[in-house]
Coordinates of C-alpha atoms and ligand atoms in Angstrom, one line a residue:
M119 CA 75.5 77.3 85.7
A120 CA 74.4 79.8 83.1
E121 CA 77.2 81.8 81.4
N122 CA 77.3 85.5 82.0
Y123 CA 77.8 88.3 79.4
D124 CA 77.7 92.0 79.4
V125 CA 75.8 92.0 76.1
I126 CA 73.8 89.3 74.3
I127 CA 72.5 90.2 70.8
I128 CA 69.7 88.1 69.3
G129 CA 70.2 88.0 65.5
S130 CA 73.4 88.3 63.5
G131 CA 72.2 90.6 60.6
P132 CA 73.9 93.9 59.9
G133 CA 72.4 95.4 63.0
G134 CA 73.4 92.5 65.3
Y135 CA 76.8 91.6 64.1
V136 CA 78.0 95.2 63.8
A137 CA 76.7 95.9 67.3
A138 CA 78.6 92.8 68.5
V139 CA 81.9 94.0 67.0
R140 CA 81.5 97.5 68.5
A141 CA 80.5 96.0 71.9
S142 CA 83.7 93.9 71.9
Q143 CA 85.8 96.9 70.8
L144 CA 84.4 98.7 73.9
G145 CA 85.5 95.9 76.2
L146 CA 82.1 94.3 76.8
K147 CA 81.9 90.5 77.0
T148 CA 79.6 89.8 74.1
A149 CA 77.7 86.9 72.6
I150 CA 75.5 86.8 69.5
V151 CA 72.7 84.2 69.0
E152 CA 71.8 83.1 65.5
R153 CA 69.3 80.5 64.3
E154 CA 69.8 80.4 60.6
H155 CA 72.6 82.3 58.9
L156 CA 75.3 84.7 60.0
G157 CA 74.9 88.0 58.3
G158 CA 71.1 87.9 58.4
I159 CA 68.8 88.7 55.5
C160 CA 71.1 91.4 54.2
L161 CA 74.0 89.2 53.4
N162 CA 72.1 86.0 52.6
W163 CA 68.8 87.0 51.0
G164 CA 68.7 90.8 50.7
C165 CA 71.1 93.6 49.9
I166 CA 74.1 91.6 48.7
P167 CA 72.7 88.7 46.6
T168 CA 70.4 91.1 44.8
K169 CA 73.2 93.4 43.9
A170 CA 75.1 90.4 42.5
L171 CA 72.1 89.5 40.4
L172 CA 71.7 93.1 39.3
R173 CA 75.4 93.2 38.3
S174 CA 74.8 90.2 36.0
A175 CA 71.8 92.1 34.6
E176 CA 73.9 95.2 34.0
V177 CA 76.7 93.3 32.2
L178 CA 74.1 91.6 30.0
D179 CA 72.4 95.0 29.2
H180 CA 75.8 96.4 28.3
A181 CA 76.6 93.4 26.1
N182 CA 73.3 93.7 24.3
H183 CA 74.1 97.4 23.6
A184 CA 77.7 96.8 22.6
K185 CA 76.9 98.3 19.2
D186 CA 76.0 101.6 20.8
Y187 CA 79.6 101.8 22.0
G188 CA 81.2 100.9 18.6
L189 CA 81.8 97.3 19.6
V190 CA 81.0 94.1 17.7
L191 CA 79.6 91.2 19.7
E192 CA 78.1 88.6 17.5
G193 CA 74.4 87.7 18.1
K194 CA 72.2 88.4 21.0
M195 CA 73.7 87.8 24.4
S196 CA 71.7 85.7 26.8
A197 CA 71.9 84.6 30.5
D198 CA 72.6 81.2 32.0
V199 CA 70.3 81.7 34.9
T200 CA 71.9 78.8 36.9
A201 CA 75.3 80.4 36.6
V202 CA 73.9 83.8 37.4
V203 CA 72.2 82.5 40.6
A204 CA 75.4 80.5 41.5
R205 CA 77.5 83.6 41.3
S206 CA 75.0 85.5 43.5
R207 CA 74.9 82.6 46.1
G208 CA 78.7 82.5 46.0
V209 CA 78.9 86.2 46.8
S210 CA 76.6 85.7 49.8
A211 CA 78.5 82.7 51.0
R212 CA 81.8 84.6 51.0
L213 CA 80.3 87.4 53.1
N214 CA 78.5 85.0 55.4
G215 CA 81.9 83.4 56.1
G216 CA 83.3 86.9 56.6
V217 CA 80.9 87.5 59.5
G218 CA 82.1 84.3 61.1
F219 CA 85.7 85.5 60.8
L220 CA 84.8 88.9 62.4
M221 CA 83.1 87.2 65.3
K222 CA 86.2 85.1 66.0
K223 CA 88.6 88.0 65.5
N224 CA 86.6 90.2 67.9
K225 CA 86.2 87.4 70.5
V226 CA 82.4 87.4 70.2
D227 CA 80.8 84.1 71.2
V228 CA 78.4 82.7 68.7
I229 CA 75.5 80.8 70.2
W230 CA 73.6 78.7 67.6
G231 CA 69.8 78.3 68.1
E232 CA 66.6 80.2 68.7
A233 CA 66.6 82.7 71.5
K234 CA 63.8 83.6 73.8
I235 CA 63.9 86.2 76.6
T236 CA 62.7 84.6 79.8
K237 CA 63.2 87.7 82.0
P238 CA 65.3 90.9 81.8
G239 CA 68.9 89.6 82.0
E240 CA 68.2 86.0 80.9
I241 CA 67.6 84.2 77.6
V242 CA 67.0 80.6 76.8
V243 CA 68.4 79.3 73.5
G244 CA 66.5 76.3 72.1
K245 CA 66.6 74.3 68.9
S246 CA 66.3 76.5 65.7
S247 CA 63.0 76.4 63.9
K248 CA 64.7 77.3 60.6
P249 CA 66.7 75.1 58.4
V250 CA 70.3 76.0 57.8
V251 CA 71.1 76.0 54.1
E252 CA 74.3 74.1 53.7
P253 CA 76.8 74.5 52.2
Q254 CA 76.1 78.1 51.4
N255 CA 75.4 79.2 55.0
P256 CA 77.2 76.7 57.1
V257 CA 76.9 76.7 60.9
P258 CA 80.2 78.1 62.0
K259 CA 82.6 75.9 64.0
N260 CA 83.1 76.2 67.7
V261 CA 79.7 77.7 68.4
K262 CA 77.9 77.4 71.7
G263 CA 74.6 75.6 71.8
E264 CA 71.3 75.4 73.5
G265 CA 71.0 76.5 77.1
T266 CA 70.4 79.4 79.5
Y267 CA 72.5 82.5 79.2
N268 CA 72.6 85.7 81.3
A269 CA 73.5 89.2 80.2
K270 CA 73.2 92.7 81.7
H271 CA 72.0 94.0 78.4
I272 CA 69.9 92.1 75.8
I273 CA 69.7 93.5 72.3
I274 CA 66.9 92.3 70.0
A275 CA 68.1 92.3 66.4
T276 CA 65.8 89.7 64.9
G277 CA 65.0 91.5 61.6
A278 CA 62.0 91.1 59.4
R279 CA 60.3 88.7 57.0
P280 CA 58.0 89.2 53.9
R281 CA 54.6 90.6 54.6
A282 CA 51.7 88.7 52.9
L283 CA 48.4 90.0 51.7
P284 CA 45.4 87.9 52.8
G285 CA 44.2 85.7 49.9
I286 CA 47.3 86.3 47.9
E287 CA 49.8 84.6 50.2
P288 CA 53.1 83.4 48.6
D289 CA 53.2 79.6 48.1
G290 CA 56.8 79.4 47.0
K291 CA 55.7 77.9 43.6
L292 CA 53.6 80.3 41.7
I293 CA 53.7 83.3 44.1
W294 CA 57.2 84.0 45.2
T295 CA 58.7 86.0 48.0
Y296 CA 62.2 87.4 47.7
F297 CA 63.5 84.0 48.8
E298 CA 62.3 82.2 45.7
A299 CA 62.9 85.2 43.4
M300 CA 66.5 85.2 44.5
K301 CA 67.3 81.7 43.1
P302 CA 64.9 80.7 40.3
A303 CA 65.6 77.2 38.9
A304 CA 64.6 78.6 35.5
L305 CA 63.5 81.9 34.2
P306 CA 59.7 82.4 33.9
K307 CA 58.6 83.8 30.5
S308 CA 56.3 86.3 32.2
L309 CA 56.2 87.7 35.7
I310 CA 53.9 90.0 37.7
V311 CA 55.6 92.0 40.5
M312 CA 53.1 93.1 43.1
G313 CA 54.5 96.2 44.8
S314 CA 57.0 98.7 43.5
G315 CA 59.1 99.5 46.6
A316 CA 62.8 99.0 46.4
I317 CA 62.6 95.2 46.6
G318 CA 59.9 94.8 44.0
I319 CA 61.4 97.2 41.5
E320 CA 64.9 95.7 41.8
F321 CA 63.6 92.3 41.0
A322 CA 61.4 93.7 38.2
S323 CA 64.5 95.3 36.8
F324 CA 66.6 92.1 37.1
Y325 CA 64.0 89.9 35.5
R326 CA 63.4 92.4 32.7
S327 CA 67.1 92.5 31.8
M328 CA 67.0 88.6 31.8
G329 CA 64.4 88.9 29.0
V330 CA 61.3 88.2 31.1
D331 CA 58.0 89.9 30.2
V332 CA 57.5 91.9 33.5
T333 CA 54.4 93.7 34.7
V334 CA 54.6 95.8 37.9
V335 CA 51.4 96.5 39.8
E336 CA 51.5 99.3 42.3
V337 CA 48.5 100.4 44.5
M338 CA 49.9 104.0 44.9
P339 CA 49.9 106.6 42.1
T340 CA 53.6 106.4 41.6
I341 CA 56.3 103.7 41.6
M342 CA 58.7 103.7 44.5
P343 CA 56.1 105.7 46.5
V344 CA 58.5 107.1 49.1
E345 CA 60.7 108.8 46.5
D346 CA 60.3 112.2 45.0
V347 CA 57.7 112.1 42.2
E348 CA 59.9 113.9 39.6
V349 CA 62.6 111.3 40.1
T350 CA 60.2 108.3 40.0
A351 CA 58.6 109.7 36.8
I352 CA 62.0 109.6 35.1
A353 CA 62.7 106.1 36.4
R354 CA 59.3 104.9 35.2
K355 CA 59.9 106.3 31.7
Q356 CA 63.2 104.5 31.5
L357 CA 61.9 101.2 32.9
E358 CA 59.0 101.3 30.4
K359 CA 61.5 102.1 27.6
R360 CA 63.2 98.8 28.6
G361 CA 59.9 97.1 28.0
M362 CA 58.6 96.8 31.5
K363 CA 54.8 97.3 31.9
I364 CA 53.8 99.4 34.9
L365 CA 50.3 99.8 36.3
T366 CA 49.9 102.4 39.1
S367 CA 46.9 103.2 41.2
A368 CA 46.1 99.5 40.6
K369 CA 45.3 96.8 43.1
I370 CA 45.5 93.1 42.7
T371 CA 42.3 91.9 44.3
K372 CA 42.4 88.2 43.5
V373 CA 44.7 85.6 42.0
E374 CA 43.5 82.4 40.2
K375 CA 46.1 79.7 40.0
A376 CA 46.5 77.1 37.2
A377 CA 49.1 74.3 37.1
D378 CA 52.0 76.4 35.9
S379 CA 50.6 79.9 35.7
L380 CA 48.4 82.4 37.5
T381 CA 45.9 85.1 36.6
A382 CA 45.8 88.3 38.6
H383 CA 42.6 90.4 38.8
V384 CA 43.8 94.0 38.8
E385 CA 41.4 96.8 39.7
T386 CA 42.4 100.2 38.4
A387 CA 41.5 103.7 39.6
D388 CA 38.6 103.9 37.2
G389 CA 37.0 100.9 38.8
K390 CA 37.7 98.6 35.9
V391 CA 39.1 95.1 36.4
Q392 CA 41.6 93.6 34.1
Q393 CA 43.1 90.1 34.1
I394 CA 46.8 89.6 33.7
T395 CA 48.1 86.0 33.2
A396 CA 51.7 85.3 33.9
D397 CA 54.0 82.3 34.8
R398 CA 54.9 83.6 38.2
M399 CA 54.3 86.5 40.6
I400 CA 56.5 88.1 43.1
S401 CA 54.8 89.4 46.2
A402 CA 56.8 92.5 47.3
V403 CA 54.3 94.3 49.5
G404 CA 56.7 95.1 52.3
V405 CA 58.2 93.3 55.4
Q406 CA 57.1 92.8 59.0
G407 CA 59.2 92.6 62.1
N408 CA 60.2 89.3 63.7
I409 CA 58.7 89.9 67.1
E410 CA 57.0 86.6 67.7
N411 CA 58.2 83.8 70.1
L412 CA 60.7 86.0 71.7
G413 CA 58.9 86.2 75.0
L414 CA 58.3 90.0 74.5
E415 CA 54.7 89.8 75.8
A416 CA 55.6 87.9 78.9
V417 CA 58.4 90.3 79.7
G418 CA 56.3 93.3 78.9
V419 CA 58.3 94.8 76.0
K420 CA 56.1 97.3 74.1
T421 CA 55.4 96.7 70.4
D422 CA 53.5 98.7 67.9
R423 CA 52.3 97.6 64.4
G424 CA 54.6 94.6 64.4
C425 CA 57.8 96.3 65.6
V426 CA 59.5 96.9 69.0
V427 CA 59.1 100.4 70.2
I428 CA 62.4 102.1 71.0
D429 CA 63.9 105.5 71.7
G430 CA 66.7 107.0 69.6
Y431 CA 69.3 104.8 71.4
G432 CA 67.5 101.5 71.0
K433 CA 66.1 101.4 74.5
T434 CA 62.7 99.6 75.0
N435 CA 60.3 100.3 77.8
I436 CA 62.0 97.5 79.9
A437 CA 65.4 98.3 81.5
G438 CA 68.2 96.2 80.0
I439 CA 66.3 95.2 76.8
Y440 CA 67.0 97.0 73.6
A441 CA 66.1 96.6 69.9
I442 CA 67.8 97.7 66.7
G443 CA 67.3 97.3 62.9
D444 CA 64.3 96.1 61.0
V445 CA 62.6 94.7 64.1
A446 CA 62.7 98.2 65.6
G447 CA 60.7 99.7 62.6
P448 CA 61.3 101.7 59.4
P449 CA 63.2 102.6 57.4
M450 CA 64.1 98.9 57.1
L451 CA 67.5 99.3 55.7
A452 CA 70.8 97.6 56.5
H453 CA 72.8 100.8 57.1
K454 CA 70.1 102.1 59.5
A455 CA 70.3 98.7 61.4
E456 CA 74.1 99.0 61.6
H457 CA 74.0 102.6 62.8
E458 CA 71.4 101.8 65.4
G459 CA 73.5 98.9 66.6
V460 CA 76.6 101.1 67.1
V461 CA 74.6 103.9 68.9
C462 CA 72.9 101.4 71.2
V463 CA 76.1 99.7 72.3
E464 CA 78.0 103.0 72.7
K465 CA 75.2 104.2 75.0
I466 CA 75.3 100.9 76.9
A467 CA 79.1 101.4 77.4
G468 CA 78.5 104.9 78.7
L469 CA 80.4 106.8 76.0
P470 CA 79.9 110.5 76.2
N471 CA 78.2 112.5 73.3
V472 CA 76.4 109.6 71.7
H473 CA 73.9 111.0 69.3
A474 CA 70.4 109.5 68.9
T475 CA 69.8 108.0 65.4
D476 CA 68.3 110.7 63.2
K477 CA 65.9 108.8 60.8
G478 CA 65.6 111.9 58.7
K479 CA 69.1 111.5 57.5
V480 CA 69.0 107.9 56.5
P481 CA 69.7 107.6 52.7
G482 CA 67.7 105.2 50.5
C483 CA 69.0 103.5 47.4
T484 CA 67.3 101.4 44.8
Y485 CA 69.6 99.5 42.4
C486 CA 67.3 99.1 39.5
H487 CA 68.3 100.4 36.0
P488 CA 68.3 103.4 36.2
Q489 CA 69.3 103.7 39.9
V490 CA 67.4 105.9 42.3
A491 CA 68.9 107.4 45.5
S492 CA 67.7 110.0 48.0
V493 CA 68.1 111.5 51.4
G494 CA 65.9 113.8 53.4
L495 CA 62.6 115.4 52.5
T496 CA 61.0 115.1 49.1
E497 CA 59.6 118.4 47.6
A498 CA 56.1 117.3 48.6
K499 CA 57.1 116.4 52.2
A500 CA 59.0 119.7 52.6
K501 CA 55.9 121.6 51.5
E502 CA 53.7 119.5 53.7
A503 CA 56.0 120.4 56.6
G504 CA 55.3 124.1 55.8
R505 CA 58.9 124.8 54.7
D506 CA 59.6 127.7 52.5
I507 CA 61.9 126.1 49.9
R508 CA 64.2 126.6 47.0
V509 CA 64.5 123.7 44.5
G510 CA 67.4 123.1 42.1
R511 CA 67.5 120.6 39.3
F512 CA 70.2 119.4 36.8
S513 CA 69.6 117.0 34.0
F514 CA 72.2 114.2 33.2
A515 CA 71.6 115.2 29.5
A516 CA 73.9 118.2 30.2
N517 CA 76.6 116.3 32.0
G518 CA 79.6 115.3 30.0
K519 CA 80.5 112.1 31.9
A520 CA 76.9 110.8 31.7
I521 CA 76.8 111.4 28.0
A522 CA 80.2 109.6 27.6
L523 CA 78.9 106.7 29.6
G524 CA 75.8 106.5 27.3
E525 CA 73.6 107.1 30.4
D526 CA 72.3 110.7 29.8
Q527 CA 68.8 110.1 31.2
G528 CA 68.8 111.2 34.8
L529 CA 68.2 114.0 37.2
C530 CA 69.7 115.5 40.3
K531 CA 67.2 117.5 42.4
V532 CA 68.0 119.4 45.6
I533 CA 65.7 121.1 48.1
F534 CA 66.9 123.9 50.4
D535 CA 65.3 126.0 53.1
K536 CA 64.8 129.4 51.5
K537 CA 65.7 131.4 54.7
T538 CA 68.6 129.4 56.2
G539 CA 70.1 127.6 53.2
E540 CA 69.7 124.3 55.0
L541 CA 69.9 121.3 52.7
L542 CA 66.5 119.6 53.3
G543 CA 66.6 116.8 50.7
A544 CA 68.4 115.5 47.7
H545 CA 67.0 113.1 45.1
M546 CA 68.8 111.5 42.2
V547 CA 68.0 109.1 39.3
G548 CA 70.6 107.8 36.8
A549 CA 74.0 106.2 36.5
E550 CA 75.8 105.5 39.8
V551 CA 73.6 107.7 41.9
T552 CA 73.6 105.1 44.7
E553 CA 77.3 105.8 45.1
L554 CA 76.9 109.6 44.7
I555 CA 74.1 110.3 47.2
Q556 CA 76.6 109.9 50.1
G557 CA 78.0 113.3 49.2
F558 CA 74.7 114.9 50.1
V559 CA 74.4 112.7 53.2
V560 CA 77.7 114.0 54.5
A561 CA 76.7 117.5 53.7
M562 CA 73.4 117.2 55.6
N563 CA 75.1 115.6 58.6
L564 CA 77.6 118.5 58.7
E565 CA 74.6 120.9 58.5
T566 CA 76.1 122.3 55.3
T567 CA 74.4 125.2 53.6
E568 CA 74.3 126.1 49.9
E569 CA 77.2 128.4 50.4
E570 CA 79.7 125.6 51.3
L571 CA 78.4 123.3 48.6
M572 CA 78.7 126.0 45.9
H573 CA 82.3 126.6 47.0
T574 CA 83.2 122.9 47.0
I575 CA 85.3 121.7 44.0
F576 CA 83.8 118.6 42.3
P577 CA 86.1 116.5 40.0
H578 CA 85.6 116.7 36.2
P579 CA 84.4 114.8 34.4
T580 CA 82.1 113.0 36.8
V581 CA 78.4 112.5 37.2
S582 CA 78.9 114.1 40.6
E583 CA 79.1 117.5 38.8
T584 CA 75.3 117.2 38.4
M585 CA 75.1 117.6 42.2
K586 CA 76.9 120.9 42.3
E587 CA 75.0 122.2 39.2
A588 CA 71.7 121.3 40.9
V589 CA 72.8 123.4 44.0
L590 CA 73.8 126.3 41.7
D591 CA 70.4 126.0 39.9
A592 CA 68.5 126.4 43.2
Y593 CA 70.2 129.8 43.5
G594 CA 69.9 130.9 39.8
R595 CA 73.6 130.3 39.1
V596 CA 73.6 127.1 37.0
L597 CA 76.6 127.0 34.6
N598 CA 76.1 124.3 32.1
A599 CA 72.4 124.4 31.2
Ligands
FAD252 C1 65.6 91.4 48.6 C2 66.1 92.4 49.6 C3 66.9 93.4 49.2 C4 67.4 94.3 50.1 N1 68.3 95.3 49.6 C5 68.7 96.2 50.5 C6 69.7 97.2 50.1 O1 70.1 97.2 48.9 N2 70.1 98.1 51.0 C7 69.7 98.1 52.3 O2 70.1 98.9 53.1 N3 68.8 97.2 52.7 C8 68.3 96.2 51.9 N4 67.4 95.3 52.3 C9 67.0 95.3 53.7 C10 68.0 94.7 54.6 O3 68.3 93.4 54.2 C11 67.5 94.8 56.0 O4 67.2 96.1 56.4 C12 68.6 94.3 57.0 O5 68.9 92.9 56.8 C13 68.1 94.4 58.5 O6 69.1 94.0 59.3 P1 68.8 93.4 60.8 O7 70.1 93.2 61.4 O8 67.8 94.3 61.4 O9 68.0 92.0 60.5 P2 68.3 90.8 59.6 O10 69.3 91.0 58.5 O11 66.9 90.3 59.1 O12 68.9 89.7 60.6 C14 68.1 89.2 61.6 C15 68.7 87.9 62.0 O13 68.1 87.4 63.3 C16 68.0 86.0 63.2 N5 66.9 85.7 64.2 C17 65.6 86.1 64.2 N6 65.0 85.6 65.3 C18 65.9 84.9 66.0 C19 65.8 84.2 67.2 N7 64.7 84.2 68.0 N8 67.0 83.6 67.7 C20 68.1 83.7 67.0 N9 68.2 84.4 65.8 C21 67.1 85.0 65.3 C22 67.6 85.7 61.8 O14 67.9 84.4 61.5 C23 68.5 86.7 61.0 O15 69.7 86.1 60.7 C24 67.0 94.3 51.4 C25 66.1 93.3 51.8 C26 65.6 92.4 50.9 C27 64.7 91.3 51.4

C-alpha cells in the first residue's frame, strides 16, 4: 500500500529542502523526492561552488597586487586549476552532506528517484534519468525508493536548467554551460562568454582572474541588464580595467567549430559582423524551468513560458498542488526559492498572517569583481512607473574604509519617493556590497523612510557608511563629499 504524507516535495534544492524543514517543524509528515543531488543546483552547481571559485580568484588577485599593500611576494602568482576546482567541489560536497543531515534531524523522509504527479494527492517515483556524481554527491543512506506515494499537498520544486539558443547549443566540449564551466580540466587560453547576466559575468570575472583572455558578448545595451545603468557602467569600467573585453548591443549569430577552438560571428548595433575566435565559449543566456515529465499537462497544472503559474503563496490552479523556486518563475534566485518554500508551507499549515511573497523586495547579488547588489526599483524603472523620485549617490572614493581596503571604485545609489520618503530602490557596486545590501532590504521590508535611515548610526570605518551618505545626499545633506 502507498505510504501517506501530509506534504511531499519534489526537488531538494534550496526551495524544496527549506520547505521540508519548515513543514516538519510545523508537525506535518513530510517527504522530499530527489533524483540527482541533495541541495539542488544551488549547493552543487550554482551559488555555492561559484562563490568558492570566486574566492580563489579574489585571493589570487590580492596576491598579484601584494605590492600595492606594501608586501613582497616573489614573482607572479598563478593558479593550479585542478586544486581550485577540487576546493570548490569539496565545499559543495560538504553542504550537500549538510542537507542530508538536516533531513534526518527533521525526520523528513528522502525518496530517491524521479517523481511524476499521477493525480492530485499521488505521485509515482521511478528510476532517475540523471546520473548521480559520486563521491561528491552521494545518494544518502536509508532513502526510500521507487513506488507510489500519497500526500495531501504536493509541492513542485524541480528548479531550472540552462537555456540554449537554437544553432548555438552547448556541446559540453567547445560550448560550455555552467556545468562544464564549473569544473574545467584545464584553463582555456581564451573564452567567449555569451550573456552578461549574473551567471555569465561571474564566470567571466573568475576566468579573467585566472589569466584567461575573456570576451563578453551581450545583446542588450548594458551588462547585467536588470541592474541600474549607473552601477553597471562602473562595473563595466572596472572589469575592462582588469583586461576583460566587453561587447554590448552585440549578438552572436553563428558559431563555427574547429577541433579545439571556435569562431563566433558577432553582429553589432551598426550591422557590422566581426569574428571572434576563442578556445571555449560559455553559453549563459538564462535558465528555463524543469516542467517536463512531471505529469503537469495530464493533471491540468497551468504553465506559462516554461514555468508553473502560482499565486503569492505557491498555489497552482489545481487544489493540493503547489510550486516554488525557479520552476515557479523569476527572479530565479536561491533566497527567493527558500522564502517561497516557507510561505507555501506555512499557508498549508494554516498559520495566521502569512504574507504573500513580494517579488519587488527580493535582493539580487552578483559576485564578480567588483561586486554588484541591488533591491527594488532602478531609477529607470521608478521613472517608468511614474514615480516622482529623489536620488542620492555616494562614491566609494570618499569612504575611508574603501580607500584603506584599496577598493575605492564603487557607488551606492538610493531612490526615494519624493512625497512619502519611501525607499524604492538601492543599488551598489564595489567591495562587499553583496553583504551590505541586506541593510536596505531590511529597511524596505520595515517600510522605513529617509527619516529613520538618516537617524540610524552606522559604524565607522565601514563601507556601509556609503549607504547612509547616499541617503543624506538624496536630501541635500551629504557630509563627506
Ligand atoms: C552558476 C550559477 C550560480 C548561481 N548563483 C546564485 C547566487 O549566487 N545566488 C542565488 O540566489 N542564486 C544563484 N543561482 C540560482 C540558484 O541556484 C537557483 O535559484 C536555486 O538553485 C533554485 O532553487 P530551487 O529549489 O528552485 O531549484 P534547484 O536548486 O534547481 O533544485 C531542484 C532540484 O529538483 C530536482 N528534480 C528536478 N526534477 C525532479 C523530479 N522529477 N524528481 C525528483 N527530483 C527532481 C533536481 O535534481 C534538483 O536537485 C545560481 C545558479 C547558477 C546556475
